[in-house]
PDB file of C-alpha atoms in Angstrom:
ATOM      1  CA  MET Z   1     -74.283 -18.181 -98.527  1.00 39.00           C
ATOM      2  CA  ARG Z   2     -72.464 -16.035 -96.046  1.00 38.00           C
ATOM      3  CA  ILE Z   3     -69.244 -17.766 -95.274  1.00 38.00           C
ATOM      4  CA  VAL Z   4     -68.624 -17.840 -91.767  1.00 39.00           C
ATOM      5  CA  ARG Z   5     -65.189 -17.909 -90.617  1.00 37.00           C
ATOM      6  CA  ARG Z   6     -64.321 -20.029 -87.447  1.00 36.00           C
ATOM      7  CA  GLY Z   7     -61.182 -21.087 -85.508  1.00 38.00           C
ATOM      8  CA  LEU Z   8     -61.166 -24.812 -84.781  1.00 34.00           C
ATOM      9  CA  LEU Z   9     -59.502 -25.815 -81.531  1.00 34.00           C
ATOM     10  CA  LEU Z  10     -58.042 -29.185 -82.302  1.00 33.00           C
ATOM     11  CA  ALA Z  11     -55.715 -29.767 -79.366  1.00 35.00           C
ATOM     12  CA  GLY Z  12     -56.923 -32.360 -76.734  1.00 38.00           C
ATOM     13  CA  ILE Z  13     -59.784 -33.764 -78.904  1.00 30.00           C
ATOM     14  CA  ALA Z  14     -57.991 -36.907 -79.619  1.00 33.00           C
ATOM     15  CA  ALA Z  15     -57.628 -37.325 -76.341  1.00 34.00           C
ATOM     16  CA  SER Z  16     -61.078 -36.854 -75.063  1.00 36.00           C
ATOM     17  CA  VAL Z  17     -63.008 -38.343 -77.852  1.00 34.00           C
ATOM     18  CA  LEU Z  18     -63.640 -41.646 -76.276  1.00 31.00           C
ATOM     19  CA  ALA Z  19     -64.387 -40.323 -72.817  1.00 38.00           C
ATOM     20  CA  MET Z  20     -66.901 -37.923 -73.881  1.00 37.00           C
ATOM     21  CA  PRO Z  21     -68.611 -38.653 -77.191  1.00 40.00           C
ATOM     22  CA  THR Z  22     -71.942 -37.017 -76.493  1.00 35.00           C
ATOM     23  CA  ILE Z  23     -70.288 -33.807 -75.196  1.00 34.00           C
ATOM     24  CA  LEU Z  24     -68.453 -33.755 -78.532  1.00 33.00           C
ATOM     25  CA  THR Z  25     -71.573 -34.580 -80.802  1.00 37.00           C
ATOM     26  CA  VAL Z  26     -74.246 -32.476 -79.531  1.00 39.00           C
ATOM     27  CA  PRO Z  27     -72.391 -28.845 -79.751  1.00 39.00           C
ATOM     28  CA  SER Z  28     -71.432 -29.706 -83.135  1.00 40.00           C
ATOM     29  CA  THR Z  29     -74.998 -30.010 -84.317  1.00 40.00           C
ATOM     30  CA  VAL Z  30     -76.031 -26.709 -82.340  1.00 39.00           C
ATOM     31  CA  ALA Z  31     -73.088 -25.093 -83.904  1.00 37.00           C
ATOM     32  CA  LEU Z  32     -74.535 -26.463 -87.813  1.00 34.00           C
ATOM     33  CA  ALA Z  33     -77.716 -24.899 -86.904  1.00 39.00           C
ATOM     34  CA  ALA Z  34     -76.663 -21.671 -85.459  1.00 39.00           C
ATOM     35  CA  SER Z  35     -74.258 -21.356 -88.722  1.00 42.00           C
ATOM     36  CA  ALA Z  36     -77.157 -21.622 -91.084  1.00 45.00           C
ATOM     37  CA  SER Z  37     -79.213 -19.238 -89.299  1.00 46.00           C
ATOM     38  CA  GLN Z  38     -76.580 -16.602 -89.309  1.00 49.00           C
ATOM     39  CA  ALA Z  39     -76.062 -17.174 -93.143  1.00 57.00           C
ATOM     40  CA  ALA Z  40     -79.714 -16.848 -93.770  1.00 78.00           C
ATOM     41  CA  ALA Z  41     -79.994 -13.667 -91.943  1.00 90.00           C
ATOM     42  CA  PRO Z  42     -79.116 -11.314 -94.302  1.00 94.00           C
ATOM     43  CA  VAL Z  43     -81.281 -12.867 -97.088  1.00 96.00           C
ATOM     44  CA  GLY Z  44     -84.456 -12.494 -94.829  1.00 96.00           C
ATOM     45  CA  PRO Z  45     -84.874  -8.760 -95.363  1.00 97.00           C
ATOM     46  CA  VAL Z  46     -84.129  -9.045 -99.145  1.00 97.00           C
ATOM     47  CA  GLN Z  47     -86.737 -11.978 -99.455  1.00 96.00           C
ATOM     48  CA  ARG Z  48     -89.327  -9.621 -97.884  1.00 96.00           C
ATOM     49  CA  LEU Z  49     -88.606  -6.805-100.269  1.00 97.00           C
ATOM     50  CA  ASP Z  50     -88.712  -8.847-103.229  1.00 97.00           C
ATOM     51  CA  ASN Z  51     -92.329 -10.550-102.042  1.00 97.00           C
ATOM     52  CA  ALA Z  52     -93.488  -7.039-101.180  1.00 97.00           C
ATOM     53  CA  LEU Z  53     -92.459  -5.898-104.812  1.00 97.00           C
ATOM     54  CA  ILE Z  54     -94.160  -8.663-106.608  1.00 96.00           C
ATOM     55  CA  GLU Z  55     -97.430  -8.251-104.532  1.00 97.00           C
ATOM     56  CA  THR Z  56     -97.219  -4.800-105.521  1.00 97.00           C
ATOM     57  CA  MET Z  57     -96.775  -5.094-109.228  1.00 97.00           C
ATOM     58  CA  GLN Z  58     -99.143  -7.977-109.434  1.00 97.00           C
ATOM     59  CA  ASN Z  59    -102.112  -5.281-107.826  1.00 97.00           C
ATOM     60  CA  ALA Z  60    -100.586  -2.018-109.484  1.00 96.00           C
ATOM     61  CA  GLU Z  61    -103.317  -1.127-111.279  1.00 94.00           C
ATOM     62  CA  GLN Z  62    -105.802  -1.615-108.510  1.00 96.00           C
ATOM     63  CA  LEU Z  63    -103.764   0.003-105.861  1.00 97.00           C
ATOM     64  CA  LYS Z  64    -103.011   3.003-107.884  1.00 96.00           C
ATOM     65  CA  PHE Z  65     -99.889   5.131-107.164  1.00 96.00           C
ATOM     66  CA  GLN Z  66    -100.898   5.941-103.383  1.00 96.00           C
ATOM     67  CA  GLY Z  67    -101.659   2.342-102.413  1.00 97.00           C
ATOM     68  CA  ARG Z  68     -98.324   1.012-104.124  1.00 98.00           C
ATOM     69  CA  TYR Z  69     -96.697   3.625-101.954  1.00 98.00           C
ATOM     70  CA  ASP Z  70     -98.665   2.805 -98.631  1.00 97.00           C
ATOM     71  CA  LYS Z  71     -97.475  -0.984 -99.556  1.00 97.00           C
ATOM     72  CA  LEU Z  72     -93.864  -0.238-100.133  1.00 98.00           C
ATOM     73  CA  ALA Z  73     -92.944   2.567 -98.193  1.00 98.00           C
ATOM     74  CA  PRO Z  74     -93.075   0.491 -94.313  1.00 98.00           C
ATOM     75  CA  VAL Z  75     -91.250  -2.268 -95.962  1.00 98.00           C
ATOM     76  CA  LEU Z  76     -88.654  -0.322 -97.599  1.00 98.00           C
ATOM     77  CA  ASN Z  77     -88.289   1.897 -94.209  1.00 97.00           C
ATOM     78  CA  ALA Z  78     -87.672  -1.477 -92.466  1.00 97.00           C
ATOM     79  CA  VAL Z  79     -85.559  -3.332 -94.932  1.00 98.00           C
ATOM     80  CA  PHE Z  80     -83.184  -0.262 -95.746  1.00 98.00           C
ATOM     81  CA  ASP Z  81     -80.752   1.549 -93.320  1.00 98.00           C
ATOM     82  CA  VAL Z  82     -82.361   5.043 -94.408  1.00 98.00           C
ATOM     83  CA  PRO Z  83     -80.148   7.088 -92.017  1.00 98.00           C
ATOM     84  CA  GLU Z  84     -77.064   5.486 -93.561  1.00 97.00           C
ATOM     85  CA  MET Z  85     -78.126   5.734 -97.224  1.00 98.00           C
ATOM     86  CA  THR Z  86     -78.806   9.474 -96.972  1.00 98.00           C
ATOM     87  CA  ARG Z  87     -75.608  10.251 -95.299  1.00 97.00           C
ATOM     88  CA  ILE Z  88     -73.747   8.416 -98.161  1.00 97.00           C
ATOM     89  CA  ALA Z  89     -75.980  10.014-100.716  1.00 97.00           C
ATOM     90  CA  VAL Z  90     -75.570  13.377 -99.708  1.00 97.00           C
ATOM     91  CA  GLY Z  91     -71.653  13.142 -99.127  1.00 96.00           C
ATOM     92  CA  PRO Z  92     -69.218  15.327 -97.284  1.00 95.00           C
ATOM     93  CA  MET Z  93     -71.757  18.264 -96.836  1.00 95.00           C
ATOM     94  CA  TRP Z  94     -73.635  15.923 -94.515  1.00 96.00           C
ATOM     95  CA  ASN Z  95     -70.765  16.718 -91.853  1.00 94.00           C
ATOM     96  CA  ASP Z  96     -71.570  20.318 -91.959  1.00 92.00           C
ATOM     97  CA  ALA Z  97     -75.534  19.934 -91.676  1.00 95.00           C
ATOM     98  CA  SER Z  98     -77.229  20.575 -88.213  1.00 95.00           C
ATOM     99  CA  GLU Z  99     -78.859  17.921 -86.620  1.00 96.00           C
ATOM    100  CA  ALA Z 100     -82.268  19.180 -87.560  1.00 96.00           C
ATOM    101  CA  ASP Z 101     -81.524  19.335 -91.400  1.00 96.00           C
ATOM    102  CA  LYS Z 102     -80.047  15.921 -91.017  1.00 97.00           C
ATOM    103  CA  ALA Z 103     -83.304  14.358 -89.554  1.00 97.00           C
ATOM    104  CA  GLU Z 104     -85.527  16.509 -92.175  1.00 97.00           C
ATOM    105  CA  MET Z 105     -83.191  15.418 -94.949  1.00 98.00           C
ATOM    106  CA  THR Z 106     -83.354  11.753 -93.699  1.00 98.00           C
ATOM    107  CA  GLU Z 107     -87.120  11.680 -93.642  1.00 98.00           C
ATOM    108  CA  VAL Z 108     -87.395  13.374 -97.106  1.00 98.00           C
ATOM    109  CA  PHE Z 109     -84.907  10.754 -98.564  1.00 98.00           C
ATOM    110  CA  GLY Z 110     -87.102   8.118 -97.188  1.00 98.00           C
ATOM    111  CA  ARG Z 111     -90.075   9.383 -98.890  1.00 98.00           C
ATOM    112  CA  TYR Z 112     -88.294   9.834-102.145  1.00 98.00           C
ATOM    113  CA  MET Z 113     -86.943   6.489-102.338  1.00 97.00           C
ATOM    114  CA  ALA Z 114     -90.382   4.902-101.753  1.00 98.00           C
ATOM    115  CA  THR Z 115     -92.024   7.073-104.093  1.00 97.00           C
ATOM    116  CA  MET Z 116     -89.545   5.946-106.799  1.00 96.00           C
ATOM    117  CA  TYR Z 117     -90.176   2.559-106.015  1.00 96.00           C
ATOM    118  CA  ALA Z 118     -94.166   2.954-106.104  1.00 97.00           C
ATOM    119  CA  ALA Z 119     -93.535   4.814-109.546  1.00 96.00           C
ATOM    120  CA  ARG Z 120     -91.344   1.981-111.170  1.00 94.00           C
ATOM    121  CA  PHE Z 121     -93.113  -0.932-109.956  1.00 94.00           C
ATOM    122  CA  ASN Z 122     -96.673  -0.001-111.648  1.00 94.00           C
ATOM    123  CA  GLY Z 123     -97.233  -3.216-113.549  1.00 94.00           C
ATOM    124  CA  TYR Z 124     -97.049  -7.054-113.703  1.00 95.00           C
ATOM    125  CA  LYS Z 125     -96.069  -9.196-116.808  1.00 92.00           C
ATOM    126  CA  GLY Z 126     -95.328 -12.515-115.002  1.00 93.00           C
ATOM    127  CA  GLU Z 127     -92.097 -11.368-113.553  1.00 94.00           C
ATOM    128  CA  THR Z 128     -90.400 -13.233-110.605  1.00 95.00           C
ATOM    129  CA  PHE Z 129     -87.787 -12.540-108.242  1.00 95.00           C
ATOM    130  CA  GLU Z 130     -84.851 -15.136-107.543  1.00 95.00           C
ATOM    131  CA  ILE Z 131     -81.990 -15.113-104.917  1.00 94.00           C
ATOM    132  CA  ALA Z 132     -79.176 -16.028-106.923  1.00 91.00           C
ATOM    133  CA  ASP Z 133     -76.224 -15.802-104.346  1.00 92.00           C
ATOM    134  CA  SER Z 134     -74.607 -14.284-101.056  1.00 93.00           C
ATOM    135  CA  LYS Z 135     -71.571 -13.178-100.906  1.00 93.00           C
ATOM    136  CA  PRO Z 136     -69.028 -11.902 -98.014  1.00 93.00           C
ATOM    137  CA  ARG Z 137     -67.554  -8.490 -98.322  1.00 93.00           C
ATOM    138  CA  ASP Z 138     -65.360  -6.529 -96.290  1.00 92.00           C
ATOM    139  CA  GLY Z 139     -66.139  -5.061 -92.893  1.00 92.00           C
ATOM    140  CA  GLY Z 140     -68.698  -8.261 -92.170  1.00 93.00           C
ATOM    141  CA  ARG Z 141     -71.082  -6.709 -94.990  1.00 95.00           C
ATOM    142  CA  VAL Z 142     -72.756  -9.315 -97.315  1.00 96.00           C
ATOM    143  CA  LEU Z 143     -73.990  -8.813-101.013  1.00 96.00           C
ATOM    144  CA  VAL Z 144     -76.942 -10.653-101.526  1.00 97.00           C
ATOM    145  CA  ILE Z 145     -77.579 -11.086-105.300  1.00 96.00           C
ATOM    146  CA  THR Z 146     -81.187 -11.587-106.739  1.00 96.00           C
ATOM    147  CA  LYS Z 147     -82.578 -11.615-110.265  1.00 94.00           C
ATOM    148  CA  LEU Z 148     -85.804 -10.091-111.780  1.00 93.00           C
ATOM    149  CA  VAL Z 149     -86.849 -12.608-114.225  1.00 95.00           C
ATOM    150  CA  ARG Z 150     -88.898 -11.512-117.059  1.00 91.00           C
ATOM    151  CA  LYS Z 151     -90.476 -13.109-119.551  1.00 88.00           C
ATOM    152  CA  ASP Z 152     -88.713 -13.210-123.337  1.00 85.00           C
ATOM    153  CA  GLN Z 153     -86.271 -10.956-121.889  1.00 90.00           C
ATOM    154  CA  GLU Z 154     -82.775 -11.110-120.151  1.00 91.00           C
ATOM    155  CA  PRO Z 155     -83.067 -11.247-116.411  1.00 92.00           C
ATOM    156  CA  VAL Z 156     -82.132  -7.788-114.483  1.00 92.00           C
ATOM    157  CA  GLU Z 157     -79.756  -8.364-111.718  1.00 94.00           C
ATOM    158  CA  LEU Z 158     -80.316  -6.381-108.188  1.00 94.00           C
ATOM    159  CA  SER Z 159     -77.920  -6.769-105.754  1.00 96.00           C
ATOM    160  CA  TYR Z 160     -78.207  -5.623-102.233  1.00 97.00           C
ATOM    161  CA  LEU Z 161     -75.219  -4.646 -99.960  1.00 97.00           C
ATOM    162  CA  MET Z 162     -76.160  -5.685 -96.427  1.00 97.00           C
ATOM    163  CA  LYS Z 163     -74.815  -4.408 -93.273  1.00 97.00           C
ATOM    164  CA  GLY Z 164     -75.616  -5.821 -89.611  1.00 96.00           C
ATOM    165  CA  GLU Z 165     -75.172  -8.750 -87.192  1.00 93.00           C
ATOM    166  CA  GLY Z 166     -77.199 -11.293 -85.805  1.00 92.00           C
ATOM    167  CA  ASP Z 167     -80.534 -11.238 -87.151  1.00 91.00           C
ATOM    168  CA  ASN Z 168     -80.550  -7.396 -87.641  1.00 95.00           C
ATOM    169  CA  TRP Z 169     -79.357  -6.662 -90.986  1.00 98.00           C
ATOM    170  CA  HIS Z 170     -80.269  -3.799 -93.597  1.00 98.00           C
ATOM    171  CA  VAL Z 171     -79.652  -2.816 -97.179  1.00 98.00           C
ATOM    172  CA  THR Z 172     -77.090  -0.304 -97.274  1.00 97.00           C
ATOM    173  CA  ASP Z 173     -77.024   0.292-101.208  1.00 97.00           C
ATOM    174  CA  VAL Z 174     -78.480  -1.329-104.142  1.00 97.00           C
ATOM    175  CA  TYR Z 175     -76.432  -2.289-107.596  1.00 96.00           C
ATOM    176  CA  TYR Z 176     -77.997  -2.881-110.759  1.00 92.00           C
ATOM    177  CA  ASN Z 177     -76.627  -5.572-113.042  1.00 87.00           C
ATOM    178  CA  GLY Z 178     -73.824  -6.160-110.431  1.00 77.00           C
ATOM    179  CA  SER Z 179     -72.160  -2.853-111.058  1.00 83.00           C
ATOM    180  CA  ILE Z 180     -74.236   0.627-110.973  1.00 91.00           C
ATOM    181  CA  SER Z 181     -74.415   1.583-107.580  1.00 96.00           C
ATOM    182  CA  GLN Z 182     -77.735   3.451-106.683  1.00 95.00           C
ATOM    183  CA  LEU Z 183     -76.181   5.616-104.031  1.00 96.00           C
ATOM    184  CA  ALA Z 184     -73.544   6.640-106.726  1.00 96.00           C
ATOM    185  CA  GLN Z 185     -76.058   7.716-108.893  1.00 96.00           C
ATOM    186  CA  LEU Z 186     -78.027   9.579-106.334  1.00 96.00           C
ATOM    187  CA  ARG Z 187     -74.966  11.369-105.040  1.00 96.00           C
ATOM    188  CA  SER Z 188     -73.929  12.362-108.680  1.00 96.00           C
ATOM    189  CA  GLU Z 189     -77.564  13.880-109.154  1.00 96.00           C
ATOM    190  CA  PHE Z 190     -77.572  15.500-105.737  1.00 97.00           C
ATOM    191  CA  SER Z 191     -74.330  17.033-106.387  1.00 97.00           C
ATOM    192  CA  ALA Z 192     -75.750  20.153-108.020  1.00 97.00           C
ATOM    193  CA  PRO Z 193     -78.547  21.056-105.790  1.00 97.00           C
ATOM    194  CA  LEU Z 194     -76.026  20.884-102.676  1.00 97.00           C
ATOM    195  CA  ARG Z 195     -73.366  22.906-104.541  1.00 96.00           C
ATOM    196  CA  ASP Z 196     -76.347  25.718-104.970  1.00 96.00           C
ATOM    197  CA  GLY Z 197     -77.715  25.694-101.703  1.00 95.00           C
ATOM    198  CA  GLY Z 198     -76.586  22.773 -99.322  1.00 95.00           C
ATOM    199  CA  VAL Z 199     -78.786  20.108 -97.248  1.00 96.00           C
ATOM    200  CA  LYS Z 200     -81.730  22.673 -97.308  1.00 94.00           C
ATOM    201  CA  ASN Z 201     -81.814  23.278-101.080  1.00 96.00           C
ATOM    202  CA  LEU Z 202     -81.556  19.288-101.779  1.00 97.00           C
ATOM    203  CA  LYS Z 203     -84.389  18.924 -99.538  1.00 97.00           C
ATOM    204  CA  SER Z 204     -86.454  21.234-101.465  1.00 97.00           C
ATOM    205  CA  VAL Z 205     -85.469  19.757-104.936  1.00 97.00           C
ATOM    206  CA  LEU Z 206     -86.419  16.334-103.513  1.00 98.00           C
ATOM    207  CA  GLU Z 207     -89.552  17.652-102.487  1.00 97.00           C
ATOM    208  CA  THR Z 208     -90.481  18.750-105.920  1.00 97.00           C
ATOM    209  CA  LYS Z 209     -89.315  15.455-107.722  1.00 96.00           C
ATOM    210  CA  ILE Z 210     -91.451  13.462-105.343  1.00 97.00           C
ATOM    211  CA  LYS Z 211     -94.636  15.582-106.595  1.00 96.00           C
ATOM    212  CA  GLN Z 212     -93.509  15.326-109.897  1.00 95.00           C
ATOM    213  CA  LEU Z 213     -93.122  11.091-109.598  1.00 95.00           C
ATOM    214  CA  GLN Z 214     -96.668  11.231-107.901  1.00 92.00           C
ATOM    215  CA  GLY Z 215     -98.132  13.162-110.800  1.00 84.00           C
ATOM    216  CA  GLY Z 216     -96.680  10.899-113.516  1.00 72.00           C
ATOM    217  CA  ALA Z 217     -97.473   7.633-111.817  1.00 61.00           C
TER     218      ALA Z 217
END
């Protein structure tokens, strides 16, 4: 779980422990509860996503592609920081884009992500998700590690880089088998369309990819 570093004020406790036992005991209980809540907060969105993926896989044939998309899109938009992920995937050209192009690109990127998930999670063979670990990262971020457990096959590790505070945490990248960054892959994939025509061209390319995935699902 997330490690919360706190400074402990020790001076004066020994002198007051006999005179104020209740004051010392009650805050420590509250602090432990708060610490547990803070540590669990980054895991919550990942658990929500895992549950939605399993339910979608279990009902994949009945739902068809559009049903899977309709089930997963709102969860992905709530769990993922789509604007931040879009910015990272586009790279330096993001700074040169107009506000209108940024808004359109973010909307298309969100649909592209949801389309990819709806196309990939298209069947069920008894798979389950397990939350394996949660580790602190630089900048107050947290890496939540999950495993997709498959029958008669090695589990697939999916790690989610979380950013946020309090009870408000979102995914900013996904790592396959511990090291393969989804955003790094997308950034490489996007480099040619961006080079050939900037953000407007990339938007057009993604619209085409969305149609292709829909047709092949």
